[in-house]
């Protein structure tokens, strides 16, 4: 009998341990894994719930509807009111093709889905009662978005406008675009298009930044080279490393005796290439990473791909020099460089970019707000002020003179970025305005747009004028 009793106890202990293991697994699933499965775009039960609850409206900052839904019997239709104008930033919601953009990031509000409440979702219990999703009030400005879209025209590229003090995304345009209202009819053609219209170039396009990167190199020089403010060189138009490698100014321009400020204003590759060598790869990389290169940029409502600053050996002098002017292996997204401009405008403080200001219910009551948040103090206010002055001078008499035709004091930096296939370079402009109280920071990147002082600068100038009207 003792043996039987002992065996029963052992069996009971085993069952108890198995039961406890099962409870622990269910708890782990509930807390850490379940909500991820529930939120998957291919969850049919979740799509059934989305269809049962009228999806919330997406507004611009001035309560102009950008996307809304209507019921047609048991089905509902999502309508994007301005076709391809906001396609990349708002994204789309489609049972066949999934969710992207704001539609994906804020799905739990738009569909009034509590993704943590896994049992309610699986059992399809609706506690909302009113059967309406919450509405989003974004930071986007319809008028600026429309102007940016029109100004970019038929060019491939991107325009991003930010409030440097708050991090709000005021406009985000990527071209070519697509119409989210007609995905089913055009899906095959969209995916076969070699220009990749589904790509949001603002946050996922990777380009050599060219001379707009000299803003970062300038910050690094101010922080690491003691005599940089008084340094002068004789710019003979090229910097020779060895028999096979040299770095030239754009079109071989010879600038002669030149100091730090004039080198920035006239975009001397020779001067900045030498700064890169003097800094060395590690110091310049460290500064680039302070600006969030090689890192995930903290953000609300938008996923930004990591911009890249390479690691080079000390003997790779050519690459080190090239990296200081935004070439060689340096790659950046447009929004990354827009944040660089915004940081200088905001006294060296980078603000976390955000795209939604608040969530409201159908009666206009606030459910949640998204406030301002600092990423970090990237550089001192003194350094930022000096570079701000450099950027103003660049507009007054340097490579960004085309931006001087403006109603407001614009500060800017141009970039002409060569790329490996040898075709027409990309055109960049980063800047902000007004000088003494910046309200808008902007980046314009035109693929194969030629010199930065051309296409990109003209677009930026007109958009800034629009913003300050």
CSV table of C-alpha atoms in Angstrom, one decimal:
chain,number,residue,atom,x,y,z
A,1,UNK,CA,0.0,0.0,0.0
A,2,UNK,CA,2.9,2.3,0.8
A,3,UNK,CA,4.3,1.8,-2.7
A,4,UNK,CA,0.9,2.6,-4.3
A,5,UNK,CA,0.4,5.7,-2.1
A,6,UNK,CA,3.9,6.9,-3.0
A,7,UNK,CA,3.3,6.4,-6.7
A,8,UNK,CA,0.1,8.3,-6.5
A,9,UNK,CA,1.9,11.2,-4.8
A,10,UNK,CA,4.5,11.2,-7.5
A,11,UNK,CA,1.9,11.2,-10.3
A,12,UNK,CA,0.0,14.0,-8.5
A,13,UNK,CA,3.3,16.0,-8.2
A,14,UNK,CA,4.0,15.5,-11.9
A,15,UNK,CA,0.4,16.6,-12.9
A,16,UNK,CA,0.7,19.6,-10.6
A,17,UNK,CA,4.0,20.6,-12.2
A,18,UNK,CA,2.5,20.2,-15.7
A,19,UNK,CA,-0.5,22.2,-14.6
A,20,UNK,CA,1.7,24.9,-13.2
A,21,UNK,CA,3.7,24.9,-16.4
A,22,UNK,CA,0.6,25.3,-18.5
A,23,UNK,CA,-0.6,28.2,-16.3
A,24,UNK,CA,2.8,29.9,-16.7
A,25,UNK,CA,2.7,29.4,-20.5
A,26,UNK,CA,-0.8,30.8,-20.8
A,27,UNK,CA,0.2,33.8,-18.6
A,28,UNK,CA,3.3,34.4,-20.7
A,29,UNK,CA,1.3,34.1,-23.9
A,30,UNK,CA,-1.4,36.5,-22.6
A,31,UNK,CA,1.1,39.1,-21.4
A,32,UNK,CA,3.9,39.0,-23.9
A,33,UNK,CA,2.8,37.2,-27.1
A,34,UNK,CA,-1.0,37.2,-27.4
A,35,UNK,CA,-1.5,40.8,-28.3
A,36,UNK,CA,1.1,40.6,-31.1
A,37,UNK,CA,-0.8,37.7,-32.7
A,38,UNK,CA,-4.1,39.5,-32.2
A,39,UNK,CA,-2.7,42.6,-33.9
A,40,UNK,CA,-1.4,40.8,-37.0
A,41,UNK,CA,-2.8,42.1,-40.3
A,42,UNK,CA,-3.9,38.6,-41.3
A,43,UNK,CA,-6.0,38.0,-38.2
A,44,UNK,CA,-9.4,37.4,-39.7
A,45,UNK,CA,-11.2,37.8,-36.4
A,46,UNK,CA,-9.6,41.2,-36.0
A,47,UNK,CA,-10.7,42.2,-39.6
A,48,UNK,CA,-14.2,41.1,-38.7
A,49,UNK,CA,-14.1,43.5,-35.7
A,50,UNK,CA,-12.7,46.3,-37.8
A,51,UNK,CA,-15.6,45.9,-40.2
A,52,UNK,CA,-18.1,45.9,-37.4
A,53,UNK,CA,-16.9,49.1,-35.9
A,54,UNK,CA,-16.9,52.3,-38.1
A,55,UNK,CA,-13.3,53.2,-38.5
A,56,UNK,CA,-12.2,56.6,-37.1
A,57,UNK,CA,-11.6,59.7,-39.1
A,58,UNK,CA,-8.0,61.0,-39.7
A,59,UNK,CA,-7.8,64.8,-39.7
A,60,UNK,CA,-5.0,67.3,-40.4
A,61,UNK,CA,-4.0,69.6,-37.6
A,62,UNK,CA,-6.8,72.0,-38.6
A,63,UNK,CA,-9.5,69.3,-38.4
A,64,UNK,CA,-9.7,68.9,-42.2
A,65,UNK,CA,-10.7,65.2,-42.9
A,66,UNK,CA,-8.1,63.3,-44.8
A,67,UNK,CA,-9.5,59.7,-44.5
A,68,UNK,CA,-12.9,58.5,-43.4
A,69,UNK,CA,-15.2,55.4,-43.6
A,70,UNK,CA,-18.8,54.8,-44.5
A,71,UNK,CA,-21.1,51.8,-44.1
A,72,UNK,CA,-22.6,50.0,-47.0
A,73,UNK,CA,-24.8,47.3,-45.5
A,74,UNK,CA,-22.6,45.0,-43.5
A,75,UNK,CA,-19.4,46.3,-45.3
A,76,UNK,CA,-17.6,49.5,-44.8
A,77,UNK,CA,-15.5,51.5,-47.3
A,78,UNK,CA,-12.4,53.4,-46.4
A,79,UNK,CA,-12.1,56.6,-48.5
A,80,UNK,CA,-8.9,58.6,-48.8
A,81,UNK,CA,-10.2,62.1,-49.7
A,82,UNK,CA,-7.1,63.4,-51.5
A,83,UNK,CA,-6.1,60.3,-53.5
A,84,UNK,CA,-2.3,60.0,-53.6
A,85,UNK,CA,-1.6,63.3,-51.7
A,86,UNK,CA,-1.1,61.7,-48.3
A,87,UNK,CA,-0.6,58.1,-49.5
A,88,UNK,CA,2.7,57.4,-47.8
A,89,UNK,CA,2.2,59.1,-44.5
A,90,UNK,CA,-1.4,58.0,-43.9
A,91,UNK,CA,-0.9,54.6,-45.6
A,92,UNK,CA,-3.9,52.4,-46.3
A,93,UNK,CA,-6.2,49.9,-44.6
A,94,UNK,CA,-7.2,47.0,-46.7
A,95,UNK,CA,-8.2,43.5,-45.7
A,96,UNK,CA,-6.4,42.0,-48.8
A,97,UNK,CA,-3.2,44.2,-48.6
A,98,UNK,CA,-3.0,44.9,-44.9
A,99,UNK,CA,-2.2,48.2,-43.2
A,100,UNK,CA,0.6,50.8,-43.6
A,101,UNK,CA,1.5,54.2,-42.3
A,102,UNK,CA,-0.7,55.9,-39.7
A,103,UNK,CA,-3.5,53.4,-40.4
A,104,UNK,CA,-1.2,50.7,-39.1
A,105,UNK,CA,0.5,52.6,-36.3
A,106,UNK,CA,-2.8,53.8,-34.7
A,107,UNK,CA,-5.0,50.9,-35.7
A,108,UNK,CA,-6.0,50.2,-32.1
A,109,UNK,CA,-7.5,53.7,-31.8
A,110,UNK,CA,-9.0,53.9,-35.3
A,111,UNK,CA,-10.7,50.6,-34.9
A,112,UNK,CA,-11.3,51.0,-31.1
A,113,UNK,CA,-9.4,47.7,-30.5
A,114,UNK,CA,-7.8,47.0,-27.2
A,115,UNK,CA,-5.1,44.6,-28.4
A,116,UNK,CA,-4.1,43.7,-24.9
A,117,UNK,CA,-7.7,42.4,-24.1
A,118,UNK,CA,-7.0,39.2,-26.0
A,119,UNK,CA,-10.1,37.3,-24.8
A,120,UNK,CA,-12.5,40.0,-25.9
A,121,UNK,CA,-11.0,40.0,-29.4
A,122,UNK,CA,-11.0,36.2,-29.8
A,123,UNK,CA,-14.5,36.0,-28.4
A,124,UNK,CA,-15.6,39.0,-30.5
A,125,UNK,CA,-17.1,40.8,-27.5
A,126,UNK,CA,-17.6,44.5,-28.2
A,127,UNK,CA,-17.5,46.7,-25.1
A,128,UNK,CA,-17.4,50.0,-27.0
A,129,UNK,CA,-21.1,50.2,-27.4
A,130,UNK,CA,-21.1,53.0,-29.9
A,131,UNK,CA,-19.5,50.9,-32.6
A,132,UNK,CA,-17.3,53.8,-33.7
A,133,UNK,CA,-13.6,54.0,-33.7
A,134,UNK,CA,-11.6,57.0,-32.3
A,135,UNK,CA,-10.5,59.8,-34.5
A,136,UNK,CA,-6.9,61.1,-35.0
A,137,UNK,CA,-5.9,64.7,-35.2
A,138,UNK,CA,-2.5,64.6,-36.9
A,139,UNK,CA,0.2,67.3,-36.9
A,140,UNK,CA,0.0,67.4,-40.7
A,141,UNK,CA,-1.0,70.7,-42.5
A,142,UNK,CA,-3.1,70.1,-45.6
A,143,UNK,CA,-2.0,73.4,-47.3
A,144,UNK,CA,1.7,72.7,-46.8
A,145,UNK,CA,1.3,69.0,-47.9
A,146,UNK,CA,-0.4,70.1,-51.1
A,147,UNK,CA,2.2,72.8,-51.8
A,148,UNK,CA,5.1,70.4,-51.2
A,149,UNK,CA,3.4,67.8,-53.5
A,150,UNK,CA,2.8,70.3,-56.3
A,151,UNK,CA,6.3,71.8,-56.0
A,152,UNK,CA,8.0,68.4,-56.3
A,153,UNK,CA,6.1,68.0,-59.5
A,154,UNK,CA,7.1,65.0,-61.6
A,155,UNK,CA,10.4,64.6,-59.9
A,156,UNK,CA,11.3,61.5,-57.8
A,157,UNK,CA,12.2,62.4,-54.3
A,158,UNK,CA,10.9,63.7,-51.0
A,159,UNK,CA,9.9,66.8,-49.0
A,160,UNK,CA,9.6,66.8,-45.2
A,161,UNK,CA,8.6,69.9,-43.1
A,162,UNK,CA,9.0,69.8,-39.3
A,163,UNK,CA,8.3,72.1,-36.4
A,164,UNK,CA,11.8,72.2,-34.9
A,165,UNK,CA,10.5,73.2,-31.4
A,166,UNK,CA,7.9,70.4,-31.1
A,167,UNK,CA,9.0,67.7,-33.5
A,168,UNK,CA,5.7,67.8,-35.3
A,169,UNK,CA,5.7,66.6,-38.9
A,170,UNK,CA,3.9,69.3,-40.8
A,171,UNK,CA,4.3,67.7,-44.3
A,172,UNK,CA,5.7,64.5,-45.7
A,173,UNK,CA,5.7,63.9,-49.4
A,174,UNK,CA,7.2,61.0,-51.3
A,175,UNK,CA,7.1,60.7,-55.1
A,176,UNK,CA,6.2,58.8,-57.1
A,177,UNK,CA,3.0,58.1,-55.2
A,178,UNK,CA,0.0,55.9,-55.5
A,179,UNK,CA,-3.8,56.1,-55.0
A,180,UNK,CA,-4.8,54.0,-51.9
A,181,UNK,CA,-8.4,54.2,-53.1
A,182,UNK,CA,-7.7,51.8,-56.0
A,183,UNK,CA,-5.2,49.3,-54.7
A,184,UNK,CA,-7.0,46.3,-56.1
A,185,UNK,CA,-7.2,47.6,-59.6
A,186,UNK,CA,-3.6,48.8,-59.7
A,187,UNK,CA,-1.7,46.5,-57.3
A,188,UNK,CA,0.1,44.5,-60.0
A,189,UNK,CA,1.1,47.7,-61.9
A,190,UNK,CA,2.3,49.4,-58.8
A,191,UNK,CA,4.5,46.5,-57.8
A,192,UNK,CA,6.0,46.2,-61.3
A,193,UNK,CA,6.8,49.9,-61.4
A,194,UNK,CA,10.6,50.2,-61.3
A,195,UNK,CA,10.3,53.6,-59.5
A,196,UNK,CA,8.8,51.8,-56.5
A,197,UNK,CA,5.8,54.0,-55.7
A,198,UNK,CA,5.0,52.1,-52.5
A,199,UNK,CA,8.4,53.2,-51.0
A,200,UNK,CA,8.1,56.1,-48.6
A,201,UNK,CA,11.3,57.8,-49.7
A,202,UNK,CA,11.0,60.3,-46.8
A,203,UNK,CA,11.7,57.6,-44.1
A,204,UNK,CA,13.1,54.6,-46.1
A,205,UNK,CA,14.9,56.1,-49.1
A,206,UNK,CA,18.7,55.8,-48.6
A,207,UNK,CA,20.8,58.4,-50.4
A,208,UNK,CA,24.3,59.9,-50.1
A,209,UNK,CA,23.6,63.2,-48.4
A,210,UNK,CA,26.5,65.1,-50.0
A,211,UNK,CA,27.3,68.5,-48.7
A,212,UNK,CA,24.3,68.8,-46.4
A,213,UNK,CA,26.3,66.4,-44.2
A,214,UNK,CA,28.8,69.2,-43.7
A,215,UNK,CA,26.5,70.5,-40.9
A,216,UNK,CA,27.3,67.3,-38.9
A,217,UNK,CA,31.0,67.6,-39.8
A,218,UNK,CA,31.0,71.2,-38.6
A,219,UNK,CA,29.5,70.1,-35.2
A,220,UNK,CA,32.2,67.5,-34.9
A,221,UNK,CA,35.0,70.0,-35.7
A,222,UNK,CA,33.7,72.5,-33.2
A,223,UNK,CA,33.6,69.8,-30.5
A,224,UNK,CA,37.0,68.1,-31.3
A,225,UNK,CA,39.3,70.6,-33.1
A,226,UNK,CA,40.5,73.3,-30.8
A,227,UNK,CA,41.6,75.9,-33.4
A,228,UNK,CA,38.8,75.2,-36.0
A,229,UNK,CA,37.3,78.7,-35.8
A,230,UNK,CA,40.5,80.4,-36.7
A,231,UNK,CA,41.9,77.8,-39.1
A,232,UNK,CA,42.6,78.8,-42.8
A,233,UNK,CA,43.9,76.9,-45.8
A,234,UNK,CA,44.7,77.7,-49.4
A,235,UNK,CA,42.0,75.9,-51.3
A,236,UNK,CA,43.6,74.9,-54.7
A,237,UNK,CA,40.5,73.0,-55.8
A,238,UNK,CA,41.6,69.5,-54.9
A,239,UNK,CA,43.0,67.5,-52.0
A,240,UNK,CA,45.4,64.9,-53.1
A,241,UNK,CA,45.9,61.7,-51.0
A,242,UNK,CA,48.1,59.7,-53.2
A,243,UNK,CA,48.7,58.9,-56.9
A,244,UNK,CA,45.3,57.4,-57.3
A,245,UNK,CA,43.1,59.3,-55.0
A,246,UNK,CA,42.1,62.9,-54.7
A,247,UNK,CA,39.1,65.0,-53.6
A,248,UNK,CA,37.9,67.9,-55.7
A,249,UNK,CA,35.5,70.8,-55.2
A,250,UNK,CA,32.4,70.8,-57.3
A,251,UNK,CA,33.4,71.5,-61.0
A,252,UNK,CA,37.0,71.9,-59.8
A,253,UNK,CA,36.3,75.3,-58.3
A,254,UNK,CA,39.4,76.9,-56.7
A,255,UNK,CA,38.5,79.0,-53.6
A,256,UNK,CA,41.9,80.2,-52.6
A,257,UNK,CA,42.6,81.3,-49.0
A,258,UNK,CA,39.6,80.3,-47.0
A,259,UNK,CA,38.6,79.9,-43.3
A,260,UNK,CA,36.0,77.6,-41.6
A,261,UNK,CA,33.0,79.9,-42.2
A,262,UNK,CA,33.8,80.7,-45.8
A,263,UNK,CA,34.5,77.0,-46.4
A,264,UNK,CA,31.0,76.2,-45.2
A,265,UNK,CA,29.3,79.1,-47.1
A,266,UNK,CA,31.0,78.1,-50.4
A,267,UNK,CA,31.0,74.4,-49.6
A,268,UNK,CA,34.7,73.6,-49.9
A,269,UNK,CA,35.2,69.9,-50.3
A,270,UNK,CA,38.9,70.5,-49.9
A,271,UNK,CA,38.5,72.1,-46.5
A,272,UNK,CA,35.9,69.7,-45.2
A,273,UNK,CA,37.8,66.7,-46.5
A,274,UNK,CA,40.8,67.8,-44.5
A,275,UNK,CA,38.6,68.3,-41.4
A,276,UNK,CA,37.5,64.6,-41.9
A,277,UNK,CA,41.1,63.5,-42.0
A,278,UNK,CA,42.0,65.6,-38.9
A,279,UNK,CA,39.0,64.3,-37.0
A,280,UNK,CA,39.5,60.7,-38.0
A,281,UNK,CA,36.8,58.2,-38.6
A,282,UNK,CA,36.0,57.5,-34.9
A,283,UNK,CA,35.4,61.1,-33.9
A,284,UNK,CA,33.2,61.8,-36.9
A,285,UNK,CA,31.3,58.6,-36.5
A,286,UNK,CA,30.7,59.4,-32.9
A,287,UNK,CA,29.2,62.8,-33.8
A,288,UNK,CA,27.1,61.2,-36.6
A,289,UNK,CA,25.7,58.7,-34.1
A,290,UNK,CA,24.8,61.5,-31.7
A,291,UNK,CA,22.5,62.7,-34.6
A,292,UNK,CA,21.1,59.1,-34.6
A,293,UNK,CA,23.0,57.6,-37.6
A,294,UNK,CA,23.4,53.9,-37.2
A,295,UNK,CA,20.5,54.0,-34.6
A,296,UNK,CA,16.8,53.9,-34.5
A,297,UNK,CA,15.4,57.4,-34.3
A,298,UNK,CA,12.8,57.7,-31.6
A,299,UNK,CA,9.5,58.7,-33.1
A,300,UNK,CA,5.7,58.6,-32.7
A,301,UNK,CA,3.7,57.4,-35.6
A,302,UNK,CA,6.4,56.9,-38.2
A,303,UNK,CA,9.0,54.2,-38.6
A,304,UNK,CA,12.3,55.6,-39.8
A,305,UNK,CA,15.0,53.4,-41.3
A,306,UNK,CA,18.5,53.7,-39.8
A,307,UNK,CA,20.8,56.1,-41.7
A,308,UNK,CA,24.3,54.8,-42.0
A,309,UNK,CA,27.8,56.2,-41.2
A,310,UNK,CA,30.5,53.7,-42.0
A,311,UNK,CA,33.5,52.4,-40.0
A,312,UNK,CA,36.8,52.9,-41.8
A,313,UNK,CA,40.4,52.0,-41.0
A,314,UNK,CA,42.9,54.8,-40.3
A,315,UNK,CA,44.7,54.1,-43.6
A,316,UNK,CA,41.6,54.5,-45.7
A,317,UNK,CA,42.2,58.3,-45.9
A,318,UNK,CA,40.2,58.8,-49.1
A,319,UNK,CA,37.1,57.2,-47.6
A,320,UNK,CA,37.5,59.1,-44.4
A,321,UNK,CA,37.8,62.4,-46.3
A,322,UNK,CA,34.9,61.6,-48.5
A,323,UNK,CA,32.7,60.6,-45.6
A,324,UNK,CA,33.2,64.2,-44.1
A,325,UNK,CA,31.4,65.6,-47.2
A,326,UNK,CA,28.6,63.0,-47.1
A,327,UNK,CA,29.9,60.7,-49.7
A,328,UNK,CA,31.7,57.3,-49.8
A,329,UNK,CA,29.6,54.9,-47.6
A,330,UNK,CA,27.4,57.6,-45.9
A,331,UNK,CA,23.7,57.1,-46.5
A,332,UNK,CA,20.8,59.1,-45.1
A,333,UNK,CA,17.0,59.2,-45.2
A,334,UNK,CA,15.6,62.7,-46.0
A,335,UNK,CA,13.9,62.9,-42.6
A,336,UNK,CA,17.2,62.2,-40.9
A,337,UNK,CA,18.7,65.3,-42.6
A,338,UNK,CA,15.6,67.3,-41.9
A,339,UNK,CA,16.1,66.5,-38.2
A,340,UNK,CA,19.7,67.7,-38.5
A,341,UNK,CA,18.4,71.0,-39.7
A,342,UNK,CA,15.7,71.1,-37.0
A,343,UNK,CA,18.3,70.4,-34.3
A,344,UNK,CA,20.5,73.3,-35.3
A,345,UNK,CA,17.3,75.5,-35.5
A,346,UNK,CA,16.3,74.4,-32.0
A,347,UNK,CA,19.6,75.4,-30.2
A,348,UNK,CA,21.2,71.9,-30.6
A,349,UNK,CA,18.2,70.0,-29.1
A,350,UNK,CA,16.7,67.2,-31.3
A,351,UNK,CA,12.9,66.8,-30.7
A,352,UNK,CA,11.3,63.4,-31.1
A,353,UNK,CA,9.4,63.5,-34.5
A,354,UNK,CA,5.6,62.9,-34.1
A,355,UNK,CA,2.8,62.8,-36.5
A,356,UNK,CA,-0.4,62.6,-34.3
A,357,UNK,CA,-1.3,65.2,-31.8
A,358,UNK,CA,-4.3,63.7,-30.2
A,359,UNK,CA,-6.9,60.9,-30.2
A,360,UNK,CA,-10.6,62.0,-29.8
A,361,UNK,CA,-13.9,60.2,-29.7
A,362,UNK,CA,-16.8,60.9,-32.0
A,363,UNK,CA,-18.0,63.7,-29.7
A,364,UNK,CA,-14.6,65.4,-29.8
A,365,UNK,CA,-13.6,64.4,-26.3
A,366,UNK,CA,-9.8,63.9,-25.9
A,367,UNK,CA,-8.9,60.2,-25.3
A,368,UNK,CA,-5.1,60.6,-25.5
A,369,UNK,CA,-2.6,63.3,-26.3
A,370,UNK,CA,0.9,63.0,-27.7
A,371,UNK,CA,3.2,65.7,-26.2
A,372,UNK,CA,6.5,67.1,-27.1
A,373,UNK,CA,9.6,65.1,-26.1
A,374,UNK,CA,13.3,65.8,-26.4
A,375,UNK,CA,15.6,63.1,-27.9
A,376,UNK,CA,18.7,64.8,-26.5
A,377,UNK,CA,20.9,67.8,-26.5
A,378,UNK,CA,23.0,66.9,-29.5
A,379,UNK,CA,25.4,69.9,-29.4
A,380,UNK,CA,25.7,73.1,-27.4
A,381,UNK,CA,23.5,76.1,-28.1
A,382,UNK,CA,26.7,78.0,-28.8
A,383,UNK,CA,27.7,75.6,-31.5
A,384,UNK,CA,24.2,75.6,-33.0
A,385,UNK,CA,24.1,79.4,-33.0
A,386,UNK,CA,27.4,79.5,-34.9
A,387,UNK,CA,26.3,77.0,-37.5
A,388,UNK,CA,22.9,78.8,-37.8
A,389,UNK,CA,24.9,81.9,-38.7
A,390,UNK,CA,26.9,79.9,-41.3
A,391,UNK,CA,23.7,78.7,-42.8
A,392,UNK,CA,22.2,82.2,-43.0
A,393,UNK,CA,25.4,83.4,-44.8
A,394,UNK,CA,25.1,80.4,-47.2
A,395,UNK,CA,21.7,81.8,-48.3
A,396,UNK,CA,22.9,85.4,-48.5
A,397,UNK,CA,26.0,84.8,-50.6
A,398,UNK,CA,26.9,81.2,-50.8
A,399,UNK,CA,25.7,78.0,-52.5
A,400,UNK,CA,22.1,78.5,-51.4
A,401,UNK,CA,21.7,82.1,-52.8
A,402,UNK,CA,18.5,80.9,-54.6
A,403,UNK,CA,16.8,80.9,-51.2
A,404,UNK,CA,17.6,84.6,-50.7
A,405,UNK,CA,14.6,85.4,-52.9
A,406,UNK,CA,12.2,85.1,-49.9
A,407,UNK,CA,9.9,87.0,-47.6
A,408,UNK,CA,11.7,85.6,-44.6
A,409,UNK,CA,15.2,85.1,-43.4
A,410,UNK,CA,16.0,81.5,-44.4
A,411,UNK,CA,19.1,79.6,-43.2
A,412,UNK,CA,20.2,76.7,-45.4
A,413,UNK,CA,22.7,74.3,-46.7
A,414,UNK,CA,22.8,72.7,-50.1
A,415,UNK,CA,24.0,69.3,-51.2
A,416,UNK,CA,25.0,67.8,-54.6
A,417,UNK,CA,25.3,64.1,-54.0
A,418,UNK,CA,27.1,61.9,-56.5
A,419,UNK,CA,26.1,58.2,-56.7
A,420,UNK,CA,27.7,55.1,-58.0
A,421,UNK,CA,26.0,54.8,-61.3
A,422,UNK,CA,27.5,58.1,-62.5
A,423,UNK,CA,24.2,59.7,-63.5
A,424,UNK,CA,23.0,63.2,-62.7
A,425,UNK,CA,23.6,63.8,-59.0
A,426,UNK,CA,20.9,64.1,-56.3
A,427,UNK,CA,19.9,67.6,-55.3
A,428,UNK,CA,19.5,68.4,-51.5
A,429,UNK,CA,18.5,71.3,-49.4
A,430,UNK,CA,18.1,71.5,-45.6
A,431,UNK,CA,17.2,74.6,-43.8
A,432,UNK,CA,14.9,76.5,-41.5
A,433,UNK,CA,13.2,79.9,-41.0
A,434,UNK,CA,13.0,82.5,-39.7
A,435,UNK,CA,16.6,83.0,-38.5
A,436,UNK,CA,15.8,84.4,-35.0
A,437,UNK,CA,12.7,82.3,-34.2
A,438,UNK,CA,12.6,79.2,-36.4
A,439,UNK,CA,9.1,77.9,-37.0
A,440,UNK,CA,9.7,75.4,-39.8
A,441,UNK,CA,12.6,73.1,-40.7
A,442,UNK,CA,12.7,71.5,-44.1
A,443,UNK,CA,14.5,69.0,-46.2
A,444,UNK,CA,14.1,68.6,-49.9
A,445,UNK,CA,15.7,65.7,-51.8
A,446,UNK,CA,15.3,65.5,-55.6
A,447,UNK,CA,16.6,62.3,-57.2
A,448,UNK,CA,18.9,63.2,-60.1
A,449,UNK,CA,18.0,66.8,-59.6
A,450,UNK,CA,21.4,68.2,-60.3
A,451,UNK,CA,23.1,70.8,-58.0
A,452,UNK,CA,21.7,71.4,-54.6
A,453,UNK,CA,21.5,75.1,-55.2
A,454,UNK,CA,19.0,74.4,-58.0
A,455,UNK,CA,15.9,72.3,-57.9
A,456,UNK,CA,15.9,71.5,-54.2
A,457,UNK,CA,16.6,75.0,-53.0
A,458,UNK,CA,13.8,76.5,-55.2
A,459,UNK,CA,11.3,74.0,-53.9
A,460,UNK,CA,12.3,74.7,-50.3
A,461,UNK,CA,12.1,78.5,-50.7
A,462,UNK,CA,8.6,78.4,-52.1
A,463,UNK,CA,7.4,76.0,-49.4
A,464,UNK,CA,8.9,78.1,-46.6
A,465,UNK,CA,7.2,81.2,-48.0
A,466,UNK,CA,3.9,79.3,-48.1
A,467,UNK,CA,4.5,78.3,-44.4
A,468,UNK,CA,5.0,81.8,-43.1
A,469,UNK,CA,2.1,83.3,-45.0
